[in-house]
PDB file of C-alpha atoms in Angstrom:
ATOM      1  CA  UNK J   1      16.632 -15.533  14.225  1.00 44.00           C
ATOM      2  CA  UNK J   2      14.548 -12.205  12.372  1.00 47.00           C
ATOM      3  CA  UNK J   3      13.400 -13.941   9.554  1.00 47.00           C
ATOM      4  CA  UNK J   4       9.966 -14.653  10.707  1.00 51.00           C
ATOM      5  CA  UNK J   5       9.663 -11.496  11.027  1.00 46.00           C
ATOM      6  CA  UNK J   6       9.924 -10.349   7.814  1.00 45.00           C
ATOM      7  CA  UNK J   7       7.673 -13.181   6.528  1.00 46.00           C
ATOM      8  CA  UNK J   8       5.246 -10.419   5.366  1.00 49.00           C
ATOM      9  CA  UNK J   9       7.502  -7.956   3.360  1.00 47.00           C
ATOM     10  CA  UNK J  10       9.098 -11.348   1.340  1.00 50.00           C
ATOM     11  CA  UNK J  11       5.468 -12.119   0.429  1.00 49.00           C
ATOM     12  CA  UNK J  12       5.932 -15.743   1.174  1.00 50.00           C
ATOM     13  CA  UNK J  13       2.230 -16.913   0.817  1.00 52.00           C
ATOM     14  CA  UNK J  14       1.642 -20.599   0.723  1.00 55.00           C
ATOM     15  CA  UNK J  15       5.731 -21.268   0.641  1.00 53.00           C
ATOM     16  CA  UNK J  16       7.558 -23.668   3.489  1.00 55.00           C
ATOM     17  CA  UNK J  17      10.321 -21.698   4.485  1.00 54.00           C
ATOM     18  CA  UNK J  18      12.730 -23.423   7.210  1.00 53.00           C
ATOM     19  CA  UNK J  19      13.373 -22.803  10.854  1.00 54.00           C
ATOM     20  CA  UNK J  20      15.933 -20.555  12.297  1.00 50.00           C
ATOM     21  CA  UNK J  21      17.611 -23.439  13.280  1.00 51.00           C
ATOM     22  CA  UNK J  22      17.797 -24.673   9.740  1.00 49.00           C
ATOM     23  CA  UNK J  23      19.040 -21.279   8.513  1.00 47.00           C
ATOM     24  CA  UNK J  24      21.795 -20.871  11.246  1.00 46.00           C
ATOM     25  CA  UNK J  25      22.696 -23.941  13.301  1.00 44.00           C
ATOM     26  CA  UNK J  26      24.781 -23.550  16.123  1.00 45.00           C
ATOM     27  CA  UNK J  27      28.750 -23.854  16.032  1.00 47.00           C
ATOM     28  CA  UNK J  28      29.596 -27.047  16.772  1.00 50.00           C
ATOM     29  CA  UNK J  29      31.097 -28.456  20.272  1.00 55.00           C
ATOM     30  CA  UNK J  30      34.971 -27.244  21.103  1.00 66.00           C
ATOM     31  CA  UNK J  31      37.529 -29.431  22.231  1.00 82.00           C
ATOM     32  CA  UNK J  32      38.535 -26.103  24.194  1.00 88.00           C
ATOM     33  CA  UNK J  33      37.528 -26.380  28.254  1.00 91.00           C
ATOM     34  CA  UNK J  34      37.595 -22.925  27.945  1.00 94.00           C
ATOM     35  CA  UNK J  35      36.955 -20.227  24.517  1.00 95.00           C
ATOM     36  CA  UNK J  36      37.447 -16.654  24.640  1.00 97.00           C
ATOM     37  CA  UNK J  37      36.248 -14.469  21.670  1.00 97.00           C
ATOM     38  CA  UNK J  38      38.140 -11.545  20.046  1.00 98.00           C
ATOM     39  CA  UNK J  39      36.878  -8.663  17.823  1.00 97.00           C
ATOM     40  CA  UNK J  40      38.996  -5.408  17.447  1.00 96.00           C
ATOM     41  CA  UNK J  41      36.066  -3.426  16.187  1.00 95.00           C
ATOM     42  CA  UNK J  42      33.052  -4.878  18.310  1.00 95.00           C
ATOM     43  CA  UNK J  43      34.930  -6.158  21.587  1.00 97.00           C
ATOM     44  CA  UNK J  44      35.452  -4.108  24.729  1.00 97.00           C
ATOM     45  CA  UNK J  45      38.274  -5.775  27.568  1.00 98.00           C
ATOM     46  CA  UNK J  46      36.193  -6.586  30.707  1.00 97.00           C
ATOM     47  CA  UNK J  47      36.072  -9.224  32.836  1.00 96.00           C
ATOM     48  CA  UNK J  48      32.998 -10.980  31.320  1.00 96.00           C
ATOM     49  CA  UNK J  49      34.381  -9.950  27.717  1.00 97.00           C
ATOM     50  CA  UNK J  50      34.931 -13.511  25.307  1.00 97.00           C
ATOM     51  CA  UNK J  51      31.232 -14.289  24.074  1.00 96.00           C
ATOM     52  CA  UNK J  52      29.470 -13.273  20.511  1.00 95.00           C
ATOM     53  CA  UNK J  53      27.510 -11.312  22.219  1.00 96.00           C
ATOM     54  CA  UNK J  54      30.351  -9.530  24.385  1.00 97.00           C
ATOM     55  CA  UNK J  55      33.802 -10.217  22.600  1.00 98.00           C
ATOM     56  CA  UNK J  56      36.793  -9.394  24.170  1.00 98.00           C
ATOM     57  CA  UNK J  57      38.911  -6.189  22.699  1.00 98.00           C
ATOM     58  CA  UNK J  58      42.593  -7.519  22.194  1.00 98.00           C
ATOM     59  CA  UNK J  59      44.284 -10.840  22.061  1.00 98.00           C
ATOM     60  CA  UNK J  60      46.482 -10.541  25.138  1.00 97.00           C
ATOM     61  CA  UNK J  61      43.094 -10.171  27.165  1.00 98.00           C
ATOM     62  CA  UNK J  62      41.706 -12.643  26.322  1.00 97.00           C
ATOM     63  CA  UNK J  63      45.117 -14.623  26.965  1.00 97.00           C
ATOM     64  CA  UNK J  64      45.109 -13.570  30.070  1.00 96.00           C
ATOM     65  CA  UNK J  65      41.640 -14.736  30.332  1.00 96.00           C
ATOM     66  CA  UNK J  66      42.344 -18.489  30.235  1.00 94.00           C
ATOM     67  CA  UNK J  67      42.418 -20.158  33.386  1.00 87.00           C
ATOM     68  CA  UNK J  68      43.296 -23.507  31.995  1.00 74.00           C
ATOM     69  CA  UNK J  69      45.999 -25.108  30.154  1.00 83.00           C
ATOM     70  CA  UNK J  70      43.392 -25.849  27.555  1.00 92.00           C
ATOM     71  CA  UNK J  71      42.037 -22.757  25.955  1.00 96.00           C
ATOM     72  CA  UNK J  72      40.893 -21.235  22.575  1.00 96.00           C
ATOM     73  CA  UNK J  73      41.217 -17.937  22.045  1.00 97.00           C
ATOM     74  CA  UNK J  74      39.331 -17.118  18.842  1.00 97.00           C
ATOM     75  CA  UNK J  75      39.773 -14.226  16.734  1.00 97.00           C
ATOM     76  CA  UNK J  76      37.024 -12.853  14.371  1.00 96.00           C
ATOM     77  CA  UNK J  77      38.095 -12.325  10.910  1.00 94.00           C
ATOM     78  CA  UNK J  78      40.111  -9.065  10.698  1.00 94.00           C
ATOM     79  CA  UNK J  79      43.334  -6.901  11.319  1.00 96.00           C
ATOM     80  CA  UNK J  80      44.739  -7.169  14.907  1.00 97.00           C
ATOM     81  CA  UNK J  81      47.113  -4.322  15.793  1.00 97.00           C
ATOM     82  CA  UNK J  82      49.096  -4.976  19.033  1.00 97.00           C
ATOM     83  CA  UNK J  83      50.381  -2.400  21.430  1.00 96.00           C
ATOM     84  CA  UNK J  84      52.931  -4.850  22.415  1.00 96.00           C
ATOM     85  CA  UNK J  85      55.019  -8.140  22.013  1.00 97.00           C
ATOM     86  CA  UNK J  86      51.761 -11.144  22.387  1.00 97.00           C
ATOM     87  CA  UNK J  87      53.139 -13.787  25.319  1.00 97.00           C
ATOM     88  CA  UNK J  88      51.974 -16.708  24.433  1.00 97.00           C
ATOM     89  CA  UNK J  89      50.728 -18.538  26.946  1.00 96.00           C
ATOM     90  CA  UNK J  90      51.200 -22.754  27.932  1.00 96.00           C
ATOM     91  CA  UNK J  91      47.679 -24.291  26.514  1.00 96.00           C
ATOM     92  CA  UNK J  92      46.404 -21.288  25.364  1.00 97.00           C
ATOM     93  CA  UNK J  93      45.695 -21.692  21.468  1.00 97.00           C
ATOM     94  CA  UNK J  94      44.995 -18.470  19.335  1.00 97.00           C
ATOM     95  CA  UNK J  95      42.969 -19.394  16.018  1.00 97.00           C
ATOM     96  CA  UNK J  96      41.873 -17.375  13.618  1.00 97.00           C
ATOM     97  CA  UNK J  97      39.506 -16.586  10.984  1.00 94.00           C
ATOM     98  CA  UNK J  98      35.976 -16.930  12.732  1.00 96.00           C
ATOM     99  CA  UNK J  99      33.173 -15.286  11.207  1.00 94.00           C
ATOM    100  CA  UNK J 100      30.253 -13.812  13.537  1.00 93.00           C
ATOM    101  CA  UNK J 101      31.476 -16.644  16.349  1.00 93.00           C
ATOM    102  CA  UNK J 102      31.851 -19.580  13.395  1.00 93.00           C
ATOM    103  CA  UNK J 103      35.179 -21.085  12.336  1.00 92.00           C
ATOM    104  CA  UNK J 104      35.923 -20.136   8.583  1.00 91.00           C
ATOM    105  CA  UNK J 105      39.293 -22.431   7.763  1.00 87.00           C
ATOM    106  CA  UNK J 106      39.510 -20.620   4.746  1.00 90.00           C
ATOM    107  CA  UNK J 107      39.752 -17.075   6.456  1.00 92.00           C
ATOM    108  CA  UNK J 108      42.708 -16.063   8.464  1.00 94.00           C
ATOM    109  CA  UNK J 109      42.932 -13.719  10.652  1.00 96.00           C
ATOM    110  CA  UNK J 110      46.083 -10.922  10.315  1.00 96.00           C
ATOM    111  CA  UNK J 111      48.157  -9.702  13.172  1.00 97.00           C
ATOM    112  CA  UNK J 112      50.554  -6.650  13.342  1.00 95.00           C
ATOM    113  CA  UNK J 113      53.371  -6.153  15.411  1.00 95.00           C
ATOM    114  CA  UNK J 114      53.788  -3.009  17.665  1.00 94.00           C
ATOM    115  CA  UNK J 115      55.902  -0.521  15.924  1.00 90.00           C
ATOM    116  CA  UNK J 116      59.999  -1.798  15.980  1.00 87.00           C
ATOM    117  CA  UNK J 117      58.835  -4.720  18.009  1.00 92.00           C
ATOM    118  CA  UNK J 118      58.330  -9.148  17.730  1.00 92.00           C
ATOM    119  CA  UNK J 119      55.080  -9.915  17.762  1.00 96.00           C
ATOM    120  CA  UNK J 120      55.290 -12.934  19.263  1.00 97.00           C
ATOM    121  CA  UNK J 121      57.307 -14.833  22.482  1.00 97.00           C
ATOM    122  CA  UNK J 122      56.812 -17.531  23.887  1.00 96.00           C
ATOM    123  CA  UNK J 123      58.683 -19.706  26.384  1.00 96.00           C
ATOM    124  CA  UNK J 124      57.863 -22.977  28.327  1.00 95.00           C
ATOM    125  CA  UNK J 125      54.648 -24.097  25.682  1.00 95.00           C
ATOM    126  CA  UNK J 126      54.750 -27.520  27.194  1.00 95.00           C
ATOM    127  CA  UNK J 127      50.958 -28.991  26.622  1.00 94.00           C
ATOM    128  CA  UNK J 128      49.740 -27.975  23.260  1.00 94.00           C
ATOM    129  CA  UNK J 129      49.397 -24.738  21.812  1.00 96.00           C
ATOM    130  CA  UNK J 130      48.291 -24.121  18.073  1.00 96.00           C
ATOM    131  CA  UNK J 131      48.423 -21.396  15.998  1.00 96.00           C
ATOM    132  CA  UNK J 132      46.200 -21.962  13.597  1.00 96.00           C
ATOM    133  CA  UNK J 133      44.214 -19.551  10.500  1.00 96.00           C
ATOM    134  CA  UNK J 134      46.835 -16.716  10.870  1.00 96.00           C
ATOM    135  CA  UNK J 135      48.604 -14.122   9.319  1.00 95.00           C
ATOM    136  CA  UNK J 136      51.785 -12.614  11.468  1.00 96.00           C
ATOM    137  CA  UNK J 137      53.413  -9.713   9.865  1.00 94.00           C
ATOM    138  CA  UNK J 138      57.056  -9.020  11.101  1.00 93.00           C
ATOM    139  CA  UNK J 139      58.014  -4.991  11.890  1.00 92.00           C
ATOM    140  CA  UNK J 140      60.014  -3.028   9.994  1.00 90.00           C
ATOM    141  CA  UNK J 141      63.358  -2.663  10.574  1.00 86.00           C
ATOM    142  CA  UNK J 142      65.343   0.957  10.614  1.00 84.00           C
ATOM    143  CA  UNK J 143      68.776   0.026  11.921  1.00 83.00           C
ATOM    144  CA  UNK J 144      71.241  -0.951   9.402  1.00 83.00           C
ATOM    145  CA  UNK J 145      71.955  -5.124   9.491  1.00 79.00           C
ATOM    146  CA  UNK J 146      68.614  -5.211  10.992  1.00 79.00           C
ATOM    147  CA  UNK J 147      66.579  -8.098  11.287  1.00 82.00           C
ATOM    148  CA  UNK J 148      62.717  -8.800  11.216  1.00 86.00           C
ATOM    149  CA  UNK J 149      61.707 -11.044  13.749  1.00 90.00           C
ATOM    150  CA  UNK J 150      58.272 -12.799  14.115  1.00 93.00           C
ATOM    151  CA  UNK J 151      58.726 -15.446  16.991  1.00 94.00           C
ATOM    152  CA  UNK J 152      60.990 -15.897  19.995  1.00 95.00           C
ATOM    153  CA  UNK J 153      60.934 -19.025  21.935  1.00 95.00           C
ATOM    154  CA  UNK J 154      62.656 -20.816  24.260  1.00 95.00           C
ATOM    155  CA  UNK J 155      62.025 -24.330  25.733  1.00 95.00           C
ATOM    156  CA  UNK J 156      58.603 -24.876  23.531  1.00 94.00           C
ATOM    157  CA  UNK J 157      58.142 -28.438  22.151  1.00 94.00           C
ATOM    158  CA  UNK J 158      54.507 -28.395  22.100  1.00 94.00           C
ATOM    159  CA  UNK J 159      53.708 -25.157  19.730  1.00 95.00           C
ATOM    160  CA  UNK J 160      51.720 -26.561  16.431  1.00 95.00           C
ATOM    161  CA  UNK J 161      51.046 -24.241  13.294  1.00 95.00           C
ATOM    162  CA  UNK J 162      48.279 -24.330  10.904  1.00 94.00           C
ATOM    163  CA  UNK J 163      47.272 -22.423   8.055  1.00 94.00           C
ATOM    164  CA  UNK J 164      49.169 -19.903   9.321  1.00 95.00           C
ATOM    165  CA  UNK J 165      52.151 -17.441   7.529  1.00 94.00           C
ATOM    166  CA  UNK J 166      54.865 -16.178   9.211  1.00 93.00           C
ATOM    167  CA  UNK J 167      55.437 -12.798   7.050  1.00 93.00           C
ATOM    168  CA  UNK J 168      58.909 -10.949   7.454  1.00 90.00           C
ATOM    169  CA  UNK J 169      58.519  -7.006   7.670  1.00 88.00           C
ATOM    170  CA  UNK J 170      60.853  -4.556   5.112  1.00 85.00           C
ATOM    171  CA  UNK J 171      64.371  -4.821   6.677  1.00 78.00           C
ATOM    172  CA  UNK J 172      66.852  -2.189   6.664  1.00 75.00           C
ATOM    173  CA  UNK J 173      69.829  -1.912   4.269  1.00 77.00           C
ATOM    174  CA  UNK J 174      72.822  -3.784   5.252  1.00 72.00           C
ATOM    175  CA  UNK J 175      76.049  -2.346   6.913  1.00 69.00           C
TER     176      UNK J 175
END
């Protein structure tokens, strides 16, 4: 916490001003036996990327991060473009809208397929996965009769939404 620091410059004479701990208490205790962090701006993919202080770069990193079937990826408030369909992993939750390492329910997060391609597949999502404070936009679609699909999965009973939007992308003209 700076603010001490600047006790000076506010000209704070004779006031009680809080503690840091007051003024930015610590995110509370995840249900998640293991939590990955994602920023597209801030984060870099390495193998100790997932903290506030280090975030990983890209969703399917941090993904692939997760060792357990009981994982949070988180995703900092912001515009995820992927290079490729996301695989969705067994256990591995992806929730959105955090803000500086803090879960914002009313913020979600917004991800972007890969040019002509899903952006999300799944397959086997047997212990529970959520999906939770997102945005998925479908692509667009060139080829006459075209579809726009979002999600692909196959033998997934335990995938949960939450405040989250499935949004279809412009589809072509039909035949």
């Amino acid at each position: 916490c700076d603010f001490p620091k600047y006790w000076e410059q506010l000209n704070v004479a004779g006031a009680t001003l809080p503690d840091c701990e007051t003024l930015a208490p610590e995110a509370p205790a995840s249900d998640y036996a293991e939590q990955y962090l994602v920023d597209p701006s801030k984060g870099s993919d390495t193998p100790s990327c997932g903290t506030l202080a280090a975030p990983c770069q890209t969703i399917a990193y941090a993904l692939e991060r997760c060792g357990s079937s009981n994982c949070e990826v988180q995703l900092e408030f912001g515009q995820y473009q992927l290079t490729s369909t996301l695989q969705l992993r067994d256990g591995a939750s992806i929730i959105g809208g955090y803000d500086n390492g803090i879960r914002n329910s009313t913020y979600q997060s917004l991800i972007l397929p890969a040019a002509g391609q899903l952006p999300l597949q799944g397959s086997g999502l047997n212990s529970r996965t959520n999906l939770e404070n997102l945005m998925v936009n479908g692509p667009e679609v060139s080829t006459a009769g075209g579809a726009s699909v979002i999600l692909q999965l196959s033998d997934s009973p335990n995938l949960h939404f939450a405040q989250s939007r499935l949004v279809g992308g412009r589809a072509a003209p039909g035949p």
